Short mmCIF file of C-alpha atoms in Angstrom, two decimals:
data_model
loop_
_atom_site.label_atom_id
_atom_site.label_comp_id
_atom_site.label_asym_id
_atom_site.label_seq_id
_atom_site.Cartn_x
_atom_site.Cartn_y
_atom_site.Cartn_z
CA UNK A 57 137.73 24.22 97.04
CA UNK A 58 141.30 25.19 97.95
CA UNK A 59 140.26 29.24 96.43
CA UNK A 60 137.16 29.12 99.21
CA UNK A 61 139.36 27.81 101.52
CA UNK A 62 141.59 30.40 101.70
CA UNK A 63 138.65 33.08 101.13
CA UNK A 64 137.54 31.93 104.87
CA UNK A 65 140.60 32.32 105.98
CA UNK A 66 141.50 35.73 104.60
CA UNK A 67 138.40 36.76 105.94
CA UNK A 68 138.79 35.33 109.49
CA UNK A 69 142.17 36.99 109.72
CA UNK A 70 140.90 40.39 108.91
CA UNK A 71 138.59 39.65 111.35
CA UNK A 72 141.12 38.43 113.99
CA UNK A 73 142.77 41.69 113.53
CA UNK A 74 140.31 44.36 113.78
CA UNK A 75 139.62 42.25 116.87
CA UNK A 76 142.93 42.37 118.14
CA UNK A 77 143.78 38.44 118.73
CA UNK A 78 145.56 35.90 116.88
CA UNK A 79 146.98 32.97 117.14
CA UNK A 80 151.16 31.79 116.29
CA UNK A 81 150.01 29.10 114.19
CA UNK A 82 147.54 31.04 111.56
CA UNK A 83 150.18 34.29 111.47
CA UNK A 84 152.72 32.07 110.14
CA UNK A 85 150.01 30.65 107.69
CA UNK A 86 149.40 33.94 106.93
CA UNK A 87 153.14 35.15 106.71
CA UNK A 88 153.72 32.61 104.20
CA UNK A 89 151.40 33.90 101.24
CA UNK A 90 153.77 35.77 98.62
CA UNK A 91 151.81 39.04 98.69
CA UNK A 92 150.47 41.01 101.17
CA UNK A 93 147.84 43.12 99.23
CA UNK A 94 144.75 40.61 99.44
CA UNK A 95 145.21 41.41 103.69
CA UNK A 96 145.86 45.56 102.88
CA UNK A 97 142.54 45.85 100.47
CA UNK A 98 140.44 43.13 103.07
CA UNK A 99 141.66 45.43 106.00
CA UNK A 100 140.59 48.73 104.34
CA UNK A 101 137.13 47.11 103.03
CA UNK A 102 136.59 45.73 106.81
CA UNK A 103 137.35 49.35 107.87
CA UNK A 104 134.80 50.38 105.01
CA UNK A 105 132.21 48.23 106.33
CA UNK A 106 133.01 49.17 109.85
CA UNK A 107 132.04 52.79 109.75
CA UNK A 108 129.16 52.18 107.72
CA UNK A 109 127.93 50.53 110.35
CA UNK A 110 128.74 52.34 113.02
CA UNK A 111 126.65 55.27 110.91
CA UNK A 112 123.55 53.35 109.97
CA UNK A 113 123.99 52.35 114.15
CA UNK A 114 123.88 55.82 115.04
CA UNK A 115 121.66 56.96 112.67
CA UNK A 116 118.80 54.11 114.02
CA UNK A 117 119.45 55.19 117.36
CA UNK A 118 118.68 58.71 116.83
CA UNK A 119 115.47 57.78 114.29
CA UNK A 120 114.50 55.22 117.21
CA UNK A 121 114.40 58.17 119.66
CA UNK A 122 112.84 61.04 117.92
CA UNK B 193 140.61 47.12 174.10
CA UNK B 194 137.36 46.34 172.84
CA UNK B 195 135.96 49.79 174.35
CA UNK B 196 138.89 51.81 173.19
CA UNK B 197 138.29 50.60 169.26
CA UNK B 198 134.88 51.67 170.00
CA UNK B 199 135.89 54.85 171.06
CA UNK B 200 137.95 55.44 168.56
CA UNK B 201 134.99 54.33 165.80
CA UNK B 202 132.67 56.52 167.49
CA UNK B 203 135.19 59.46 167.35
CA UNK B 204 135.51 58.29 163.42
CA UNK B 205 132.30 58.41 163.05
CA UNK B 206 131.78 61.98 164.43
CA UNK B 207 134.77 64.29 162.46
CA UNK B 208 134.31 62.21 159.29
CA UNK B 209 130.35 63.40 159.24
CA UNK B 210 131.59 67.13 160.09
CA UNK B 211 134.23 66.83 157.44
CA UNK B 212 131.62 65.19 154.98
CA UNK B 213 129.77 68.25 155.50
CA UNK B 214 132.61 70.90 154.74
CA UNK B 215 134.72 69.22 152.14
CA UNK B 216 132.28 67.57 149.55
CA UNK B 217 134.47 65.77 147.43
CA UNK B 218 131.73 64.43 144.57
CA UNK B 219 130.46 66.70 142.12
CA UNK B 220 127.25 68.48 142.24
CA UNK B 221 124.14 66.68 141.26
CA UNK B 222 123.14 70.17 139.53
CA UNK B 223 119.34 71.76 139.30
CA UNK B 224 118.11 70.25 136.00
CA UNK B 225 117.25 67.27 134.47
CA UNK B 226 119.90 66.87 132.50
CA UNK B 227 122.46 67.58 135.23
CA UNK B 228 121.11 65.17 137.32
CA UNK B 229 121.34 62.28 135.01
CA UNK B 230 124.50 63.17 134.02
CA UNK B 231 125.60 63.02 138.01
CA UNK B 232 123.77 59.70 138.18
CA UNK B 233 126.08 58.39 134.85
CA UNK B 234 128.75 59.46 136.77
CA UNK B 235 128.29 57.45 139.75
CA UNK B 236 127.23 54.55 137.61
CA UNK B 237 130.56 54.28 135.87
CA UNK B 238 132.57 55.27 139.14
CA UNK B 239 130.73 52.14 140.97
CA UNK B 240 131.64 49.90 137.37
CA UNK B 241 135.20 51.71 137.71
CA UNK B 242 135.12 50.20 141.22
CA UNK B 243 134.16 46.62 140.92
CA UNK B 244 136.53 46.33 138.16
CA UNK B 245 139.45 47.34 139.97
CA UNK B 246 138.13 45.19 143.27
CA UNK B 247 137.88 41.86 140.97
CA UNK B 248 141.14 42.98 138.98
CA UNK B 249 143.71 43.75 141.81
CA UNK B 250 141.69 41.39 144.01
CA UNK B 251 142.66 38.34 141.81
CA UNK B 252 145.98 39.83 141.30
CA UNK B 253 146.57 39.85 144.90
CA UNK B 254 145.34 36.61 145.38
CA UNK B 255 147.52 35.36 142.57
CA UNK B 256 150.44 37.19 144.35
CA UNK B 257 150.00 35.88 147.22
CA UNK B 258 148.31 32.17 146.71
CA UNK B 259 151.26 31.43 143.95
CA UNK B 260 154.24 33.25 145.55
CA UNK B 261 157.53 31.21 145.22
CA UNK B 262 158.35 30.33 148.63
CA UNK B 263 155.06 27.70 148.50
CA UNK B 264 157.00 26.71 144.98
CA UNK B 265 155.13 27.52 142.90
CA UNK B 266 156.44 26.90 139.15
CA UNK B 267 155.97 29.39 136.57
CA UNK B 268 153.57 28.33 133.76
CA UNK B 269 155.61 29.11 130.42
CA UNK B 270 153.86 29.30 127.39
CA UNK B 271 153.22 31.35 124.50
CA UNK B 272 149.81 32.03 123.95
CA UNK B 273 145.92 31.23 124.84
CA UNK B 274 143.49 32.51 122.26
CA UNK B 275 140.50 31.41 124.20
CA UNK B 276 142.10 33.31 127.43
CA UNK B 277 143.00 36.30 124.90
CA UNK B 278 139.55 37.04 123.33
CA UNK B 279 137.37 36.56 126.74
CA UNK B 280 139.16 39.22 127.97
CA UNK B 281 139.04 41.38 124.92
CA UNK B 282 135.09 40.43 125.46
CA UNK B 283 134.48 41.27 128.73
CA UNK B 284 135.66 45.22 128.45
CA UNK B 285 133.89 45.02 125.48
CA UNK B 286 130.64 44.50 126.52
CA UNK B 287 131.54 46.62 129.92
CA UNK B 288 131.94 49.61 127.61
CA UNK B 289 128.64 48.82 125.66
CA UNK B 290 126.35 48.76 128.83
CA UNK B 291 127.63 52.01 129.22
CA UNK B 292 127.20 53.28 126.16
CA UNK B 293 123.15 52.77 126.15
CA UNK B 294 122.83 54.93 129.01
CA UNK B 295 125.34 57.63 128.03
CA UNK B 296 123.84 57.91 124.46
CA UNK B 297 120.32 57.94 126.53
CA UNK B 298 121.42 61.34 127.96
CA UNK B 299 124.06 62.92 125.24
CA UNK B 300 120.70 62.75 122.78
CA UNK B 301 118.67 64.82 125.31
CA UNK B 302 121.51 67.39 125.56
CA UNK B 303 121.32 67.66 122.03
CA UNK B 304 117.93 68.18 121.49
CA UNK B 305 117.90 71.97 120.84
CA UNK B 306 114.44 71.98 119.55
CA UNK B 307 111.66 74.14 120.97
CA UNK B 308 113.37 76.63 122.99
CA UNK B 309 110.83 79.23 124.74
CA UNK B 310 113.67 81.74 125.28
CA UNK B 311 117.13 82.33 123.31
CA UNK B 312 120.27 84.55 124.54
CA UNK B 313 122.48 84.36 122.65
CA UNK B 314 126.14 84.59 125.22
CA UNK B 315 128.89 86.14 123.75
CA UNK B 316 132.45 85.87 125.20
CA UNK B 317 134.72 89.13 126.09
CA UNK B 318 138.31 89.94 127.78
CA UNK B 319 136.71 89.41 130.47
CA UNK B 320 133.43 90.02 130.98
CA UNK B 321 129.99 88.02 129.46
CA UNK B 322 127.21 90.01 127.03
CA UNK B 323 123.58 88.63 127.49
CA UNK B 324 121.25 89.29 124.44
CA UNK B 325 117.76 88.34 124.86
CA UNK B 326 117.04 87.91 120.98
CA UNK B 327 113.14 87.85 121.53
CA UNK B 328 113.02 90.18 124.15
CA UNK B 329 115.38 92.79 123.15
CA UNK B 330 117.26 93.08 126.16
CA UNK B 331 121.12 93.39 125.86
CA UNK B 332 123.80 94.09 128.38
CA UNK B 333 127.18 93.21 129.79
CA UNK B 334 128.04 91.39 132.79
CA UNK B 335 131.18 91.97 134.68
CA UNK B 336 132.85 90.89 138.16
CA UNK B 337 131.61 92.83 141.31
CA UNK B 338 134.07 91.77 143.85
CA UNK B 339 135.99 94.71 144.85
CA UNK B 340 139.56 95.39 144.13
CA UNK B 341 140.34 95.70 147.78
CA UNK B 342 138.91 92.38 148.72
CA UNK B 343 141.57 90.57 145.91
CA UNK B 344 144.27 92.55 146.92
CA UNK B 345 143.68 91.40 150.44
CA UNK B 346 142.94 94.74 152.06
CA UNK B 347 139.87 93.69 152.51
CA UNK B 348 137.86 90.14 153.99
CA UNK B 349 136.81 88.67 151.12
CA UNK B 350 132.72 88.14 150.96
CA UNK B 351 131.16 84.78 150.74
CA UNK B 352 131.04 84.97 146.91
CA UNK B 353 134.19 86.27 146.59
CA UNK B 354 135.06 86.14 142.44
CA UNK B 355 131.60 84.74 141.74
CA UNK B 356 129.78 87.69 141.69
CA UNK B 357 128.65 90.23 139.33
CA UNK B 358 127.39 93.14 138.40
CA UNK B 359 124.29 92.20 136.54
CA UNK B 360 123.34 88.36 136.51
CA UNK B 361 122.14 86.52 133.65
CA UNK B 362 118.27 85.99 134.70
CA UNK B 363 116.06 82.97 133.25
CA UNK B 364 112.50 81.55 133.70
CA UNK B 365 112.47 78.51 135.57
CA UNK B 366 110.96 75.20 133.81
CA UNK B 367 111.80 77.07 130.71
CA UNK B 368 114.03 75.74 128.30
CA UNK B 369 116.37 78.40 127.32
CA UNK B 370 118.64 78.09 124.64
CA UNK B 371 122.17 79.45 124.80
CA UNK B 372 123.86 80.66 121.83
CA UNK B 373 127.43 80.53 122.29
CA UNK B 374 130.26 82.82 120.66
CA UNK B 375 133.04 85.30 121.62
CA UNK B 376 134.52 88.27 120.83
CA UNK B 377 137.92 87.87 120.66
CA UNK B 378 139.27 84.70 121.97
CA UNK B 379 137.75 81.30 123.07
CA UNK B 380 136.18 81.77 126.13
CA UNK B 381 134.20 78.45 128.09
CA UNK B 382 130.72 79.41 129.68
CA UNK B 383 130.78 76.89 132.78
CA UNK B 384 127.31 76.98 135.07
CA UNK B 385 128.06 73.45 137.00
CA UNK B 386 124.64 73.54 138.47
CA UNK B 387 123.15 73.47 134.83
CA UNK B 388 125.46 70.94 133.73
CA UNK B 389 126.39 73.23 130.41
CA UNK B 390 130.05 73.99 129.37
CA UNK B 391 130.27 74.82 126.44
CA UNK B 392 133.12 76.80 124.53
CA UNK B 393 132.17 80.22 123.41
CA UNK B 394 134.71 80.74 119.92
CA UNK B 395 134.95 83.67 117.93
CA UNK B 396 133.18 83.24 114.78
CA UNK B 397 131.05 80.04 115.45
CA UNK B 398 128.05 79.78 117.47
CA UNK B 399 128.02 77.00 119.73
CA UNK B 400 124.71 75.72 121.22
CA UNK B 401 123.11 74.69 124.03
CA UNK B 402 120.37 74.60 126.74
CA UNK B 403 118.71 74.20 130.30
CA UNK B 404 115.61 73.99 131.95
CA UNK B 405 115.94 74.58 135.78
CA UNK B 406 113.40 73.44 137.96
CA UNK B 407 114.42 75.20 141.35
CA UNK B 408 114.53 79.25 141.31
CA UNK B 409 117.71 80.07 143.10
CA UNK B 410 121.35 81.75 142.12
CA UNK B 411 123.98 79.25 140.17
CA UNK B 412 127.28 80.15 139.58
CA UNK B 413 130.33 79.34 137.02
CA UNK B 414 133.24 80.58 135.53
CA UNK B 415 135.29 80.87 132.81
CA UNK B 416 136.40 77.50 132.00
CA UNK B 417 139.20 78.29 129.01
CA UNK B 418 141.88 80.26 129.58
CA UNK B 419 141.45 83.72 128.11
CA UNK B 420 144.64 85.54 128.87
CA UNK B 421 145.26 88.48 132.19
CA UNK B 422 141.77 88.10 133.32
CA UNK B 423 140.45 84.86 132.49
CA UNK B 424 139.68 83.92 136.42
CA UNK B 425 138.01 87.32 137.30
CA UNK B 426 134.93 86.44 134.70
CA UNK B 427 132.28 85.04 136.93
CA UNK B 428 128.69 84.07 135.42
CA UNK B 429 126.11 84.02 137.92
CA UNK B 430 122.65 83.18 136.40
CA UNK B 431 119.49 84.20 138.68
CA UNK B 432 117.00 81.65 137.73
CA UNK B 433 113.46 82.86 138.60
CA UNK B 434 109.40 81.63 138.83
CA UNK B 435 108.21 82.66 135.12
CA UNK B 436 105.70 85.43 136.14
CA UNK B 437 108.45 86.88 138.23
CA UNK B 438 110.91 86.54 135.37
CA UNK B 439 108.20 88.79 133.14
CA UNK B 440 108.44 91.26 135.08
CA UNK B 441 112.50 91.11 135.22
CA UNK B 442 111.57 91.38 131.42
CA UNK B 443 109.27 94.18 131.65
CA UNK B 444 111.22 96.15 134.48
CA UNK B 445 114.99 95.85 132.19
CA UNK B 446 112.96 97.40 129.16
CA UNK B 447 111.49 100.42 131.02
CA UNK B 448 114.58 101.18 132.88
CA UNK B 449 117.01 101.26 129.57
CA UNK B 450 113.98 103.59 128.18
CA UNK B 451 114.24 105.80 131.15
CA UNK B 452 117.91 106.08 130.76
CA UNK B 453 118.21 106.50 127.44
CA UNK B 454 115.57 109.90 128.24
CA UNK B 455 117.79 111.14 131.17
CA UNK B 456 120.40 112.42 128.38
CA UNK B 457 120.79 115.39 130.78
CA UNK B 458 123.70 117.92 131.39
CA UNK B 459 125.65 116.81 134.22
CA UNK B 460 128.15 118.75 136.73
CA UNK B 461 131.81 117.77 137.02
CA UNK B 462 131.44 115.92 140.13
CA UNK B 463 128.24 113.32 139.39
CA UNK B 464 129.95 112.79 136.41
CA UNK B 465 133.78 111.62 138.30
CA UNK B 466 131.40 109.87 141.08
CA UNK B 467 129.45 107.53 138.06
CA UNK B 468 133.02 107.45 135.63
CA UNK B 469 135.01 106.28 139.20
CA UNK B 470 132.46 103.11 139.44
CA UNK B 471 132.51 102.40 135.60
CA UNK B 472 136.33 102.73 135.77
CA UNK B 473 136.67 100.32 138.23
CA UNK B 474 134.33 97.44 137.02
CA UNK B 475 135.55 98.42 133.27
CA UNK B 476 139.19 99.56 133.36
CA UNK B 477 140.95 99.08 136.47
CA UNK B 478 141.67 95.49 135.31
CA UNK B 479 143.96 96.42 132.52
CA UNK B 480 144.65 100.19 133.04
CA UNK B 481 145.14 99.58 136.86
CA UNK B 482 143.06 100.92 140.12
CA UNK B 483 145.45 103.73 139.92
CA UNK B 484 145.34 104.59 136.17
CA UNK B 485 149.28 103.44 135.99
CA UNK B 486 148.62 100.59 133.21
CA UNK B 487 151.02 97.74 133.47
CA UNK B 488 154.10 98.81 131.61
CA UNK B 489 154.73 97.26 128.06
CA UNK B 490 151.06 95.52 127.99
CA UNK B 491 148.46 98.09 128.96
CA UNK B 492 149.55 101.90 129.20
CA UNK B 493 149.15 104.54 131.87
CA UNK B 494 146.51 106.91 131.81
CA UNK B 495 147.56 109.16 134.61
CA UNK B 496 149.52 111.90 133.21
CA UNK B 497 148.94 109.92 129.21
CA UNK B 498 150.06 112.63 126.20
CA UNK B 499 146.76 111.45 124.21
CA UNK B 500 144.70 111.94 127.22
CA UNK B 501 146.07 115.26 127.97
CA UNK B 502 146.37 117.09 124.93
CA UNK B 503 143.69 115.66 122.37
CA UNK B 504 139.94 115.33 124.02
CA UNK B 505 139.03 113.96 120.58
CA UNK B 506 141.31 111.28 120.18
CA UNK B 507 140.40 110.25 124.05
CA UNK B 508 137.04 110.41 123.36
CA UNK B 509 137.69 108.17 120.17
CA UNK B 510 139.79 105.50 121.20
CA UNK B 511 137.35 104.83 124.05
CA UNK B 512 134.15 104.79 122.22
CA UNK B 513 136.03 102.71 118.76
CA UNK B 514 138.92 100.75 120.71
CA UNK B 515 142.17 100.54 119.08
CA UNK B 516 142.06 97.91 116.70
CA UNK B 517 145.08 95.09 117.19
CA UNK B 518 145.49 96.17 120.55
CA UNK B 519 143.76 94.66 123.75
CA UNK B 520 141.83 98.29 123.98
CA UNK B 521 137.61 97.24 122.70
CA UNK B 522 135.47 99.59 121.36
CA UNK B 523 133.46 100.30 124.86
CA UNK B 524 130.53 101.94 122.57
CA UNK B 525 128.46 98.83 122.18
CA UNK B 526 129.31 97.72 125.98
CA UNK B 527 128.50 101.26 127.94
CA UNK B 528 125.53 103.52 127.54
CA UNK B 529 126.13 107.31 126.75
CA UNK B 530 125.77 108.15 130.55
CA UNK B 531 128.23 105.68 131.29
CA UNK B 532 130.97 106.38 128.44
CA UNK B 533 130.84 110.02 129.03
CA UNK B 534 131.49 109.50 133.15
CA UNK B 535 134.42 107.46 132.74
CA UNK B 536 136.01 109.58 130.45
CA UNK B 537 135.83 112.50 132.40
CA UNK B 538 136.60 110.59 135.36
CA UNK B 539 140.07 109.52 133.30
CA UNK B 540 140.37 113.32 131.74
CA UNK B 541 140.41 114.32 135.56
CA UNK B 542 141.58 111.85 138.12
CA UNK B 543 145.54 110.93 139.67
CA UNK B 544 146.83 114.27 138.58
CA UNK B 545 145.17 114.54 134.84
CA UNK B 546 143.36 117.58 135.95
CA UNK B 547 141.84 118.89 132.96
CA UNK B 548 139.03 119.99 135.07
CA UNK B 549 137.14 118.89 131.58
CA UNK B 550 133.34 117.38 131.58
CA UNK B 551 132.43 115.16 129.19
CA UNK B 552 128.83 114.86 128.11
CA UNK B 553 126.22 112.48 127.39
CA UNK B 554 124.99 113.98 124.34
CA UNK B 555 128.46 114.86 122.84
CA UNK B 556 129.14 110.43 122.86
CA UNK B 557 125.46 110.23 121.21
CA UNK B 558 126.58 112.29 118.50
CA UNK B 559 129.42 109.80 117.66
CA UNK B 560 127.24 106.82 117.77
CA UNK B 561 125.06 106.32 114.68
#
C-alpha cells in the first residue's frame, strides 16, 4: 500500500515538473527520499513519452489532412 | 472649446488618412493564397497579442492604482498558491494551442510540394539570380538594371530604383510553380513578399518551395541573407503572366536563344566595345569598378592589368573559367559567346588598354565544349 503510495506520488511529481508548478510542502516530501535516481529515470521516461506523443500528434495531423 | 476639439479631430482625421496612404505600416497581404492566409494569421495573433496585453497591464494598472499605499493598503505576504500558479500556466497554454490549429492549417499547405505544373529550379550567385526552366529548357541569368549613375546619385533615381532587372523571372498565373532553391557560392535568401516565399538558397542543398498567383502583375524581392559586397544590389522581380500569354514568353525565349546562337557572325571593333560596354556594366562594374580600377586588395584593376595586356589567352581564360578561390566565376555558363567575346574586347580596349584587339564569337565557342 505504502509502495503504490509513493508510485502516485513519484508520478505526480514528474508530472508537476514537466508542468512547471509545485508546491513547498510535496518538494520537501520529495527532498527527503535518500536517492534521487527514481525522479532522474521518471523524468527521462516522461520526456520519452512526451515526444512520442508529440510525433504520433503530428503524424495524425498530417494523415488527417492528406 | 467644444468646436475647437472638433476641429482639431477633423484635422486628425484628414493627415492621418493621407499618411495612412503613404506610410503603410502592416505587411502586405501578398497575391496568393497562401500569402493571404498567412497575412490573416498575422493579424489574428497581433489582435490575441493585443487583448492580452489590454487585460494584462489593464489589471496591473488597476492593481497599481486601486491598492496603492497611500489608501493603506497592506501587502499580502505569502509563499505560494498552486491553484493561482497552474491557472496561469493554463491559460497561455491553451492561448498558444488555439493558435497552433490555424498555423499548422497553413504551414501544411506551404508544404505541400506535390503536383507542380512548372519547376525552376533558382540558383543563388554573387550577386545576381539564374532561372532554369527544367521542363522547358530555358536558362538564363538575372541581374540588377538600375544604372550606376542613379546609385551614385548623379542621377534621380527611377521609381524602382534597386528592384529592377535585367531579365525577370516570368510565371503562369494560377499555376503552381515549384521553386528549387540552391546557390552557387554562398547562402543567398530568395525573398518575393507578394508570394509569401523566403526561402534560403545554400550551396549544395536544394531547398523547396512554391506559389500559385492569382493576379498577373510584377512582384518584387530581394536578397534576404547577407551575401557579402553586393548582397543589396540583387533584386528578383518575377513577371507573373495569364498562361496563354506565358506560352508564348515560353515559345518567344526558345526562338530567340536559337536565333542567337545562329548569328555567330564576325563583328567590327566598335559593335563589339558598344555590346562588351553594356555587359561590363551589368556584369563587372560591381567588382572591377565602372572605371575598370578594381577596388584595391579585394578585386583588381583592369585598366592598364599585366595579364590583360600582354597574354590574350590567359584574359580570354580567366574570364570564360574564373579563377578558382578567388571571387572571379567562370562567366562561360552565365554569358553567351556574343556576349563573352564583347566584354572582353571591350576590357582588352577601354580606359587606356588599347590593344585595338577584337575578340570573336567563334574563337569563345571553340573553348566551350
Amino acid at each position: 500500500m505504502a509502495a503504490k503510495q509513493s508510485l502516485c506520488a513519484l508520478i505526480a511529481s514528474i508530472a508537476a515538473a514537466a508542468f512547471g508548478v509545485q508546491s513547498q510542502d510535496k518538494l520537501e516530501r520529495d527532498f527527503a527520499h535518500r536517492s534521487a535516481w527514481p525522479f532522474i529515470i521518471g523524468g527521462l521516461l516522461g520526456t520519452l513519452l512526451f515526444v512520442l506523443a508529440l510525433w504520433w500528434l503530428v503524424d495524425w495531423v498530417l494523415a488527417s489532412q492528406r | 472649446m467644444r468646436l475647437s476639439a472638433t476641429a482639431i479631430l477633423v484635422i486628425g482625421a484628414c493627415v492621418s488618412q493621407g499618411a495612412v496612404a503613404e506610410w503603410r505600416l502592416n505587411l502586405d497581404p501578398g497575391a496568393t493564397e497562401i500569402s493571404r492566409s498567412v497575412y490573416d494569421l498575422h493579424m489574428l495573433i497581433f489582435y490575441v497579442c493585443v487583448a492580452i496585453g489590454v487585460v494584462v497591464f489593464g489589471v496591473m494598472l488597476w492593481s497599481i492604482v486601486h491598492h496603492r499605499k497611500s489608501r493603506g493598503a497592506k501587502a499580502h505576504n505569502f509563499h505560494e498558491n498552486t491553484l493561482v500558479e497552474i491557472i496561469w500556466t493554463i491559460i497561455p497554454f491553451a492561448i498558444l494551442i488555439a493558435m497552433a490549429l490555424p498555423a499548422s492549417q497553413t504551414l501544411i499547405q506551404m508544404y505541400d510540394k506535390r503536383d507542380g505544373d512548372v519547376t525552376i529550379q533558382i540558383t543563388g550567385y554573387q550577386w545576381k539570380w539564374r532561372y532554369q526552366y527544367l521542363d522547358q529548357e530555358i536558362d538564363f541569368f538575372s541581374s540588377l538594371s538600375t544604372p550606376q549613375a542613379q546609385i551614385s546619385n548623379q542621377q534621380q533615381k527611377g521609381d524602382h530604383y534597386l528592384l529592377e532587372v535585367d531579365k525577370p523571372m516570368v510565371i503562369p498565373a494560377n499555376r503552381k510553380v515549384r521553386f528549387l532553391l540552391t546557390a552557387n557560392d554562398v547562402i543567398h535568401s530568395w525573398w518575393v513578399p507578394a508570394l509569401a516565399v523566403k526561402k534560403d538558397a545554400i550551396p549544395g542543398f536544394i531547398n523547396e518551395a512554391w506559389a500559385e498567383v492569382d493576379q498577373p502583375g510584377t512582384y518584387r524581392g530581394q536578397c534576404a541573407e547577407l551575401c557579402g559586397k553586393d548582397h543589396g544590389f540583387m533584386p528578383i522581380v518575377v513577371e507573373v503572366l495569364p498562361p496563354a500569354e506565358f506560352e508564348q514568353w515560353v515559345a518567344d525565349t526558345r526562338s530567340a536563344k536559337e536565333a542567337e546562337a545562329a548569328a555567330d557572325t564576325e563583328q567590327d571593333l566598335a559593335q563589339l566595345m558598344a555590346r562588351g560596354e553594356a555587359v561590363y556594366s551589368s556584369q563587372c562594374a560591381a567588382c572591377h569598378q565602372p572605371g575598370g580600377a578594381g577596388i584595391p586588395g579585394a578585386f583588381p584593376a583592369l585598366a592598364g592589368s599585366e595579364l590583360i595586356l600582354r597574354d590574350r589567352a590567359a584574359h580570354i581564360d580567366i574570364v570564360v573559367n574564373g579563377r578558382a578561390g578567388t571571387a572571379m566565376q567562370a562567366f562561360g555558363q552565365q554569358l553567351n559567346p556574343v556576349d563573352l567575346a564583347a566584354v572582353i574586347t571591350y576590357e582588352r580596349n577601354a580606359w587606356g588598354n588599347n590593344t585595338g584587339d577584337a575578340v570573336q564569337p567563334r574563337e569563345i565557342r571553340a573553348l566551350q565544349p
